[in-house]
Amino acid sequence: MSFSLKAPTFLRRGALLTMMLLLAACQPSPTQTRIQGNTMGTYFVVTITDPYPGGKAALDQEVNALLVRMNKEISTYDPDSLISRFNRGPANEPQIIPAAMARIVQQGIDAGHLTQGKLDVTVGPLVNLWGFGPDKRPIKRPSPEQIAKARERVGIDKLTLSRQGDDFLLAKSIPDLYLDLSTLGEGAASDEIAALLERKGVDNYLIEVAGAVRSKGHNSQGNPWRVAIVEPSDRPGAIEDVVTPNGMGLSTAGSYRNYYELDGQRYSHIIDPATGEPVTHKLVSASVITQTTLEADALDTALMVMGPEQAMAFARQHHLAVYLIVKTEQGFEAIFTPEFAPYLPAREQPEASRPST
Ligand code: FAD
C-alpha cells in the first residue's frame, strides 16, 4: 500500500535543502561548523556539531581534497580523469582502478541488474547525444539512426569489474563503451565524506551533495537533523515536506529542472535505455532512503526511468522507502511507501494514511 497527499508544484534538481539552509539568516551556533562549496557541477554543504581535528580550515581542506580526488577518478567532464582515460582506452585491456571507484562501479552494475537495465551506467552515449553530458545540446532532435547507433554502445554486459588480489580491474568488451557515473557521483561523495568525518571522530553531521544527503546524530539544538524537500516554486524557501533521515542515506532525482525544449517538446536528462530517448511520463521526482546514499542515488534514477506506476510497484516489491511526486491535471501529488512514512515526522498520520488512487 502507498499513501497519497497533494503536493505543490515543481521540483528543482536535487530539491533537498537542510532546514539550516532554509533558515538562511541563521548563523551557525558556537557548537556548529559548516563548510560549503562547488563540486561535480553542483554544490555541497557539510555541517557538523562535533569538533573536527584541526578545526574548520582542516575540515574544509580535507573535504575539498576528497572531492578533487573523486573528480579525478570519475568525472566524465575532465578529459584527464581515470574514467575518461578508460572510456578512450582499448577494449579487453583491464585497467586497475581505486577501491573507491570500484565501489561506485559495482553499485552501478548491481542496480542495473536489480532494475533490469533501467539504471545503466553505460548510457553515456545517449546522454551525450541528447545533450545532457559534456557534449553540446543538439540543435535538432537526434534521428532514429543516431539513437540506434548510440544504443549499440550501451549495455552493462559490455563492462566487467573483477578483483585480483588487492586490485580492482575494469574492462570493456567494445572500444567505444562510455562509462558514465554521473548519476552516482553525488551519493558516493556523501558516503565518502561521512566516512571521513567518522574516521575523525565526528558523530553528529549533516552532509548534502546536491540531492544526496547523509546525516548522523543531532544538530546543535540536540534534535535529529531535518531535511526539507523544498517547494521550488517562485516562493523561495517554501517547504514541501520535511524528512528526518536518521542516519540513513537520502537521495532525490528529478526531471523537472534539468531539461530543455526543442520544437515545442520538453526533453529531460533521464534517459530510458530501452528506447534511447528521454522519459516523457508524469513522474517529476523520486526520493529514496537506504543505508548508503550511493545506493539511494542509484535507485532514484532508476525509479525516474520507470515512471510512477512501475516505480511504485518496484518500491513495494523491494520494500523500499520511496517518495514520488507525480504531475497531475490539478497540480502535483506526492505518494510514498509505508517504509518512507517514519521519515516524515511533519505529516499528520491520519492525512498520511490516505491511500493513493
Ligand atoms: P541524477 O538523477 O542523479 O542523474 C541523472 C544523470 O544520470 C543524467 O544527467 C545522466 O548523466 C545520467 N543518466 C540519465 N539516464 C540514466 C540512466 N537510465 N541510467 C544511468 N544514468 C543515467 N556537470 C557539469 O555540468 N559540469 C561539471 O563539471 C560536472 N562535473 C561532474 C563531476 C563528477 C565527478 C560527476 C559525478 C558529475 C559531474 N557533473 C558535472 C554532472 C552533474 O553534476 C550531475 O551529476 C548530473 O547533472 C546529474 O545529476 P542529477 O543529480 O541532476 O541527476
Coordinates of C-alpha atoms and ligand atoms in Angstrom, one line a residue:
M1 CA 0.0 0.0 0.0
S2 CA 1.2 3.5 -0.7
F3 CA -0.1 6.8 0.6
S4 CA -1.1 9.9 -1.2
L5 CA -1.1 13.6 -0.4
K6 CA -1.4 16.6 -2.6
A7 CA 2.0 18.2 -3.1
P8 CA 2.9 21.6 -4.5
T9 CA 4.3 22.5 -7.8
F10 CA 7.7 21.8 -9.3
L11 CA 11.0 20.2 -8.1
R12 CA 14.4 21.6 -8.7
R13 CA 17.3 19.3 -9.4
G14 CA 18.4 17.9 -6.1
A15 CA 15.5 19.6 -4.4
L16 CA 16.6 18.9 -0.9
L17 CA 17.8 21.6 1.4
T18 CA 18.7 21.4 5.0
M19 CA 16.5 23.1 7.4
M20 CA 19.6 25.1 8.4
L21 CA 19.9 26.4 4.9
L22 CA 16.3 27.2 4.6
L23 CA 16.6 29.3 7.7
A24 CA 19.3 31.1 5.8
A25 CA 19.6 34.0 8.1
C26 CA 20.7 31.8 11.0
Q27 CA 24.3 31.8 11.8
P28 CA 25.9 28.6 12.8
S29 CA 25.8 28.2 16.6
P30 CA 29.1 28.1 18.5
T31 CA 29.0 24.3 18.6
Q32 CA 28.3 24.1 14.9
T33 CA 30.7 24.2 11.9
R34 CA 29.7 24.5 8.3
I35 CA 31.6 24.4 5.1
Q36 CA 30.2 24.7 1.6
G37 CA 31.4 24.8 -2.0
N38 CA 31.0 23.6 -5.5
T39 CA 31.9 20.2 -6.9
M40 CA 30.7 17.8 -9.6
G41 CA 28.9 20.6 -11.4
T42 CA 26.8 21.3 -8.3
Y43 CA 27.1 22.3 -4.6
F44 CA 27.9 20.7 -1.3
V45 CA 27.3 21.6 2.3
V46 CA 28.8 19.9 5.3
T47 CA 27.5 20.8 8.8
I48 CA 29.0 19.2 12.0
T49 CA 28.3 19.7 15.7
D50 CA 31.4 17.9 17.0
P51 CA 34.9 19.3 17.0
Y52 CA 37.0 18.5 13.9
P53 CA 40.7 17.9 14.5
G54 CA 42.4 21.0 13.1
G55 CA 39.2 23.0 13.1
K56 CA 37.2 24.4 10.2
A57 CA 40.2 25.0 8.0
A58 CA 41.2 21.4 8.2
L59 CA 37.6 20.2 7.6
D60 CA 37.4 22.5 4.5
Q61 CA 40.8 21.4 3.2
E62 CA 40.2 17.6 3.7
V63 CA 36.6 17.5 2.3
N64 CA 37.8 19.5 -0.8
A65 CA 40.8 17.2 -1.3
L66 CA 38.4 14.2 -1.2
L67 CA 36.1 15.8 -3.8
V68 CA 39.0 16.7 -6.0
R69 CA 40.3 13.2 -5.8
M70 CA 36.8 11.8 -6.7
N71 CA 36.5 14.1 -9.7
K72 CA 39.9 12.9 -10.9
E73 CA 38.6 9.4 -10.7
I74 CA 35.0 9.6 -12.0
S75 CA 34.4 12.9 -13.8
T76 CA 33.5 12.5 -17.5
Y77 CA 33.8 16.3 -17.6
D78 CA 37.5 16.1 -17.1
P79 CA 39.3 14.6 -20.1
D80 CA 42.3 13.6 -17.9
S81 CA 40.2 11.7 -15.3
L82 CA 40.6 8.0 -14.8
I83 CA 37.1 7.3 -16.2
S84 CA 37.8 9.5 -19.3
R85 CA 41.0 7.6 -20.0
F86 CA 39.2 4.3 -19.5
N87 CA 36.5 5.5 -22.0
R88 CA 39.1 6.4 -24.6
G89 CA 41.1 3.2 -23.9
P90 CA 41.1 0.0 -25.8
A91 CA 38.8 -3.0 -25.3
N92 CA 39.8 -6.1 -23.4
E93 CA 42.7 -4.5 -21.6
P94 CA 41.7 -4.4 -17.9
Q95 CA 42.7 -1.2 -16.1
I96 CA 43.4 -1.1 -12.4
I97 CA 41.0 1.3 -10.6
P98 CA 41.0 2.5 -7.0
A99 CA 38.7 0.7 -4.5
A100 CA 36.5 3.8 -4.0
M101 CA 35.8 3.9 -7.8
A102 CA 35.2 0.2 -7.9
R103 CA 32.6 0.5 -5.2
I104 CA 30.7 3.0 -7.4
V105 CA 31.0 0.9 -10.5
Q106 CA 29.9 -2.2 -8.6
Q107 CA 26.8 -0.3 -7.3
G108 CA 26.0 0.7 -10.9
I109 CA 26.3 -2.9 -12.1
D110 CA 24.2 -4.2 -9.1
A111 CA 21.5 -1.6 -9.5
G112 CA 21.5 -2.2 -13.3
H113 CA 20.7 -5.9 -12.7
L114 CA 18.2 -5.2 -9.9
T115 CA 16.3 -2.7 -12.1
Q116 CA 16.6 -4.8 -15.2
G117 CA 18.6 -2.2 -17.0
K118 CA 16.6 0.9 -16.1
L119 CA 19.7 2.2 -14.5
D120 CA 22.6 1.8 -16.9
V121 CA 26.0 3.3 -16.2
T122 CA 26.9 2.8 -19.9
V123 CA 24.1 5.0 -21.1
G124 CA 26.6 7.9 -21.6
P125 CA 26.5 7.9 -25.5
L126 CA 22.7 8.5 -25.3
V127 CA 23.1 11.1 -22.5
N128 CA 25.6 12.9 -24.7
L129 CA 23.6 12.5 -27.9
W130 CA 20.7 14.2 -26.2
G131 CA 23.0 17.0 -24.9
F132 CA 23.0 16.2 -21.2
G133 CA 26.6 15.3 -20.8
P134 CA 29.8 17.1 -21.6
D135 CA 28.8 17.4 -25.3
K136 CA 26.8 20.4 -26.6
R137 CA 23.0 20.3 -26.8
P138 CA 21.7 19.2 -30.2
I139 CA 20.0 21.8 -32.4
K140 CA 17.6 19.2 -33.7
R141 CA 16.1 16.0 -32.3
P142 CA 18.5 13.1 -32.8
S143 CA 17.4 10.8 -35.7
P144 CA 16.4 7.2 -35.1
E145 CA 19.6 6.1 -36.8
Q146 CA 21.7 8.2 -34.4
I147 CA 19.8 6.8 -31.5
A148 CA 20.2 3.2 -32.8
K149 CA 23.9 3.8 -33.3
A150 CA 24.4 5.1 -29.8
R151 CA 22.4 2.3 -28.3
E152 CA 24.8 -0.2 -29.9
R153 CA 27.5 1.1 -27.5
V154 CA 25.2 0.8 -24.4
G155 CA 24.9 -2.2 -22.0
I156 CA 26.5 -3.2 -18.7
D157 CA 27.1 -6.7 -20.2
K158 CA 29.9 -4.9 -22.1
L159 CA 31.6 -3.9 -18.8
T160 CA 33.5 -6.2 -16.4
L161 CA 34.7 -5.4 -12.9
S162 CA 36.9 -8.1 -11.3
R163 CA 39.3 -8.4 -8.4
Q164 CA 42.8 -9.8 -8.5
G165 CA 44.3 -9.8 -5.0
D166 CA 44.1 -6.2 -3.8
D167 CA 43.5 -4.8 -7.3
F168 CA 40.2 -3.9 -8.9
L169 CA 40.2 -4.4 -12.6
L170 CA 37.8 -2.7 -15.0
A171 CA 37.5 -3.8 -18.6
K172 CA 35.2 -3.3 -21.6
S173 CA 34.4 -5.6 -24.5
I174 CA 34.0 -2.9 -27.1
P175 CA 36.4 0.0 -27.6
D176 CA 33.8 2.8 -27.6
L177 CA 31.9 1.8 -24.4
Y178 CA 31.4 5.0 -22.4
L179 CA 31.1 4.6 -18.7
D180 CA 29.1 7.4 -17.1
L181 CA 28.9 7.5 -13.3
S182 CA 27.3 11.0 -13.2
T183 CA 24.1 9.7 -11.6
L184 CA 26.1 8.0 -8.7
G185 CA 28.8 10.6 -8.0
E186 CA 26.8 12.8 -5.6
G187 CA 25.6 9.8 -3.5
A188 CA 29.1 8.3 -3.4
A189 CA 30.6 11.7 -2.4
S190 CA 28.1 12.0 0.6
D191 CA 29.1 8.5 1.8
E192 CA 32.8 9.2 1.4
I193 CA 32.5 12.5 3.3
A194 CA 30.6 10.6 6.0
A195 CA 33.4 8.0 6.3
L196 CA 36.0 10.8 6.5
L197 CA 34.1 12.5 9.3
E198 CA 33.6 9.3 11.3
R199 CA 37.3 8.5 11.0
K200 CA 38.0 11.9 12.6
G201 CA 35.6 11.1 15.5
V202 CA 32.7 13.2 14.2
D203 CA 29.4 11.5 15.1
N204 CA 27.0 14.4 14.5
Y205 CA 26.9 15.7 11.0
L206 CA 24.7 16.5 8.0
I207 CA 26.1 16.2 4.5
E208 CA 24.5 17.4 1.3
V209 CA 25.9 17.0 -2.1
A210 CA 23.0 18.4 -4.2
G211 CA 20.2 15.9 -3.8
A212 CA 22.3 13.3 -1.9
V213 CA 22.1 13.6 1.8
R214 CA 23.7 11.7 4.7
S215 CA 23.2 12.5 8.3
K216 CA 24.0 11.1 11.7
G217 CA 23.2 12.1 15.3
H218 CA 21.9 15.5 16.1
N219 CA 22.1 19.2 15.3
S220 CA 23.4 22.0 17.6
Q221 CA 20.0 22.0 19.4
G222 CA 20.3 18.3 20.2
N223 CA 17.5 17.4 17.8
P224 CA 17.7 14.9 14.9
W225 CA 18.7 16.5 11.6
R226 CA 15.8 17.5 9.5
V227 CA 16.0 17.9 5.7
A228 CA 13.4 19.7 3.7
I229 CA 12.1 18.7 0.3
V230 CA 11.5 22.3 -0.8
E231 CA 8.7 23.6 -2.9
P232 CA 10.8 25.0 -5.7
S233 CA 8.1 27.5 -6.8
D234 CA 8.8 31.2 -7.0
R235 CA 8.3 31.3 -3.3
P236 CA 11.9 30.9 -2.0
G237 CA 12.3 28.5 0.9
A238 CA 8.8 27.1 0.7
I239 CA 8.8 23.6 2.1
E240 CA 7.0 20.7 0.5
D241 CA 7.9 18.1 3.1
V242 CA 10.3 17.5 6.0
V243 CA 12.3 14.4 6.3
T244 CA 14.4 13.1 9.2
P245 CA 16.8 10.6 7.5
N246 CA 18.0 9.3 10.9
G247 CA 21.5 8.2 9.9
M248 CA 20.3 6.8 6.6
G249 CA 21.2 7.9 3.0
L250 CA 18.6 10.0 1.2
S251 CA 18.7 10.8 -2.4
T252 CA 16.4 12.7 -4.8
A253 CA 16.3 12.6 -8.6
G254 CA 14.1 14.9 -10.6
S255 CA 13.3 15.5 -14.2
Y256 CA 11.8 19.0 -13.8
R257 CA 14.9 21.3 -13.7
N258 CA 17.4 19.6 -16.0
Y259 CA 15.6 19.7 -19.3
Y260 CA 15.4 21.7 -22.5
E261 CA 12.8 22.4 -25.1
L262 CA 13.2 21.7 -28.8
D263 CA 10.5 22.2 -31.3
G264 CA 7.9 22.6 -28.6
Q265 CA 8.8 19.2 -26.9
R266 CA 10.4 19.0 -23.5
Y267 CA 13.4 16.7 -23.1
S268 CA 14.6 15.7 -19.6
H269 CA 18.0 14.4 -18.7
I270 CA 16.7 11.0 -17.6
I271 CA 17.1 8.5 -20.5
D272 CA 15.3 5.3 -20.8
P273 CA 18.0 2.9 -22.1
A274 CA 15.3 0.7 -23.6
T275 CA 14.1 3.4 -26.0
G276 CA 17.3 5.5 -26.1
E277 CA 15.1 8.6 -25.5
P278 CA 14.4 10.9 -22.6
V279 CA 11.4 9.8 -20.5
T280 CA 8.1 11.5 -21.0
H281 CA 5.9 10.2 -18.2
K282 CA 4.4 12.2 -15.3
L283 CA 6.9 11.3 -12.6
V284 CA 8.6 14.5 -11.6
S285 CA 10.7 13.4 -8.7
A286 CA 11.8 10.3 -6.8
S287 CA 13.4 10.2 -3.3
V288 CA 14.8 7.1 -1.8
I289 CA 16.1 6.3 1.7
T290 CA 18.6 3.4 2.0
Q291 CA 21.6 2.5 4.2
T292 CA 24.0 4.3 1.9
T293 CA 23.5 7.4 -0.2
L294 CA 25.2 5.7 -3.1
E295 CA 22.5 3.0 -3.3
A296 CA 19.7 5.6 -2.9
D297 CA 21.3 7.6 -5.7
A298 CA 21.3 4.6 -8.0
L299 CA 17.7 3.7 -7.2
D300 CA 16.2 7.2 -7.5
T301 CA 17.4 7.5 -11.1
A302 CA 16.1 4.0 -12.0
L303 CA 12.7 4.9 -10.5
M304 CA 12.7 8.1 -12.6
V305 CA 13.2 5.9 -15.7
M306 CA 10.3 3.6 -14.7
G307 CA 7.6 6.2 -14.3
P308 CA 5.1 6.4 -11.5
E309 CA 3.2 3.1 -11.6
Q310 CA 6.2 0.9 -12.3
A311 CA 8.3 2.8 -9.8
M312 CA 5.7 2.3 -7.0
A313 CA 5.3 -1.4 -7.9
F314 CA 9.1 -1.8 -7.8
A315 CA 9.3 0.0 -4.4
R316 CA 6.6 -2.1 -2.9
Q317 CA 8.2 -5.3 -4.3
H318 CA 11.5 -4.5 -2.7
H319 CA 10.1 -2.9 0.4
L320 CA 11.9 0.4 -0.3
A321 CA 11.4 3.7 1.4
V322 CA 10.3 5.8 -1.6
Y323 CA 8.6 9.1 -2.0
L324 CA 7.4 10.1 -5.5
I325 CA 5.9 13.3 -6.9
V326 CA 3.7 12.9 -9.8
K327 CA 2.3 15.6 -12.2
T328 CA -1.5 15.5 -12.3
E329 CA -4.2 17.5 -14.1
Q330 CA -4.7 19.5 -10.9
G331 CA -1.1 20.1 -10.0
F332 CA 1.2 17.6 -8.2
E333 CA 0.7 14.6 -6.0
A334 CA 3.1 13.0 -3.5
I335 CA 2.9 9.3 -3.0
F336 CA 5.1 7.3 -0.7
T337 CA 5.6 3.8 0.6
P338 CA 4.9 2.8 4.2
E339 CA 8.6 2.4 4.6
F340 CA 9.1 6.1 3.9
A341 CA 6.4 7.2 6.4
P342 CA 8.6 7.0 9.5
Y343 CA 10.9 9.6 8.0
L344 CA 8.2 12.2 7.6
P345 CA 7.6 13.4 11.2
A346 CA 5.7 16.6 10.0
R347 CA 3.0 14.5 8.4
E348 CA -0.1 14.1 10.4
Q349 CA -0.7 10.4 10.4
P350 CA -4.4 10.4 9.6
E351 CA -3.7 12.5 6.5
A352 CA -0.7 10.4 5.6
S353 CA -2.6 7.2 5.7
R354 CA -4.9 8.2 3.0
P355 CA -4.4 5.5 0.4
S356 CA -3.3 6.6 -3.1
T357 CA -5.5 6.1 -6.1
Ligands
FAD1 P1 20.6 12.1 -11.3 O1 19.2 11.7 -11.4 O2 21.3 11.7 -10.1 O3 21.3 11.5 -12.5 C1 20.8 11.8 -13.8 C2 22.0 11.7 -14.7 O4 22.4 10.4 -14.9 C3 21.8 12.3 -16.1 O5 22.1 13.7 -16.2 C4 22.7 11.4 -17.0 O6 24.0 11.9 -16.9 C5 22.6 10.1 -16.3 N1 21.5 9.2 -16.7 C6 20.4 9.5 -17.4 N2 19.6 8.4 -17.6 C7 20.3 7.4 -17.0 C8 20.1 6.0 -16.8 N3 19.0 5.5 -17.3 N4 21.0 5.3 -16.2 C9 22.1 5.8 -15.6 N5 22.4 7.1 -15.8 C10 21.5 7.9 -16.4 N6 28.1 18.6 -14.6 C11 28.5 19.8 -15.2 O7 27.7 20.4 -15.7 N7 29.8 20.2 -15.1 C12 30.8 19.5 -14.5 O8 31.9 19.9 -14.4 C13 30.4 18.3 -13.9 N8 31.3 17.5 -13.2 C14 30.9 16.3 -12.7 C15 31.9 15.6 -12.0 C16 31.5 14.4 -11.4 C17 32.5 13.5 -10.7 C18 30.2 13.9 -11.5 C19 29.8 12.6 -10.9 C20 29.2 14.7 -12.2 C21 29.6 15.9 -12.8 N9 28.7 16.6 -13.5 C22 29.0 17.8 -14.0 C23 27.3 16.1 -13.6 C24 26.3 16.7 -12.7 O9 26.8 17.2 -11.5 C25 25.2 15.7 -12.3 O10 25.8 14.5 -11.9 C26 24.3 15.4 -13.4 O11 23.9 16.6 -13.9 C27 23.1 14.6 -12.9 O12 22.9 14.7 -11.6 P2 21.4 14.9 -11.0 O13 21.5 14.8 -9.5 O14 20.9 16.1 -11.6 O15 20.6 13.7 -11.6

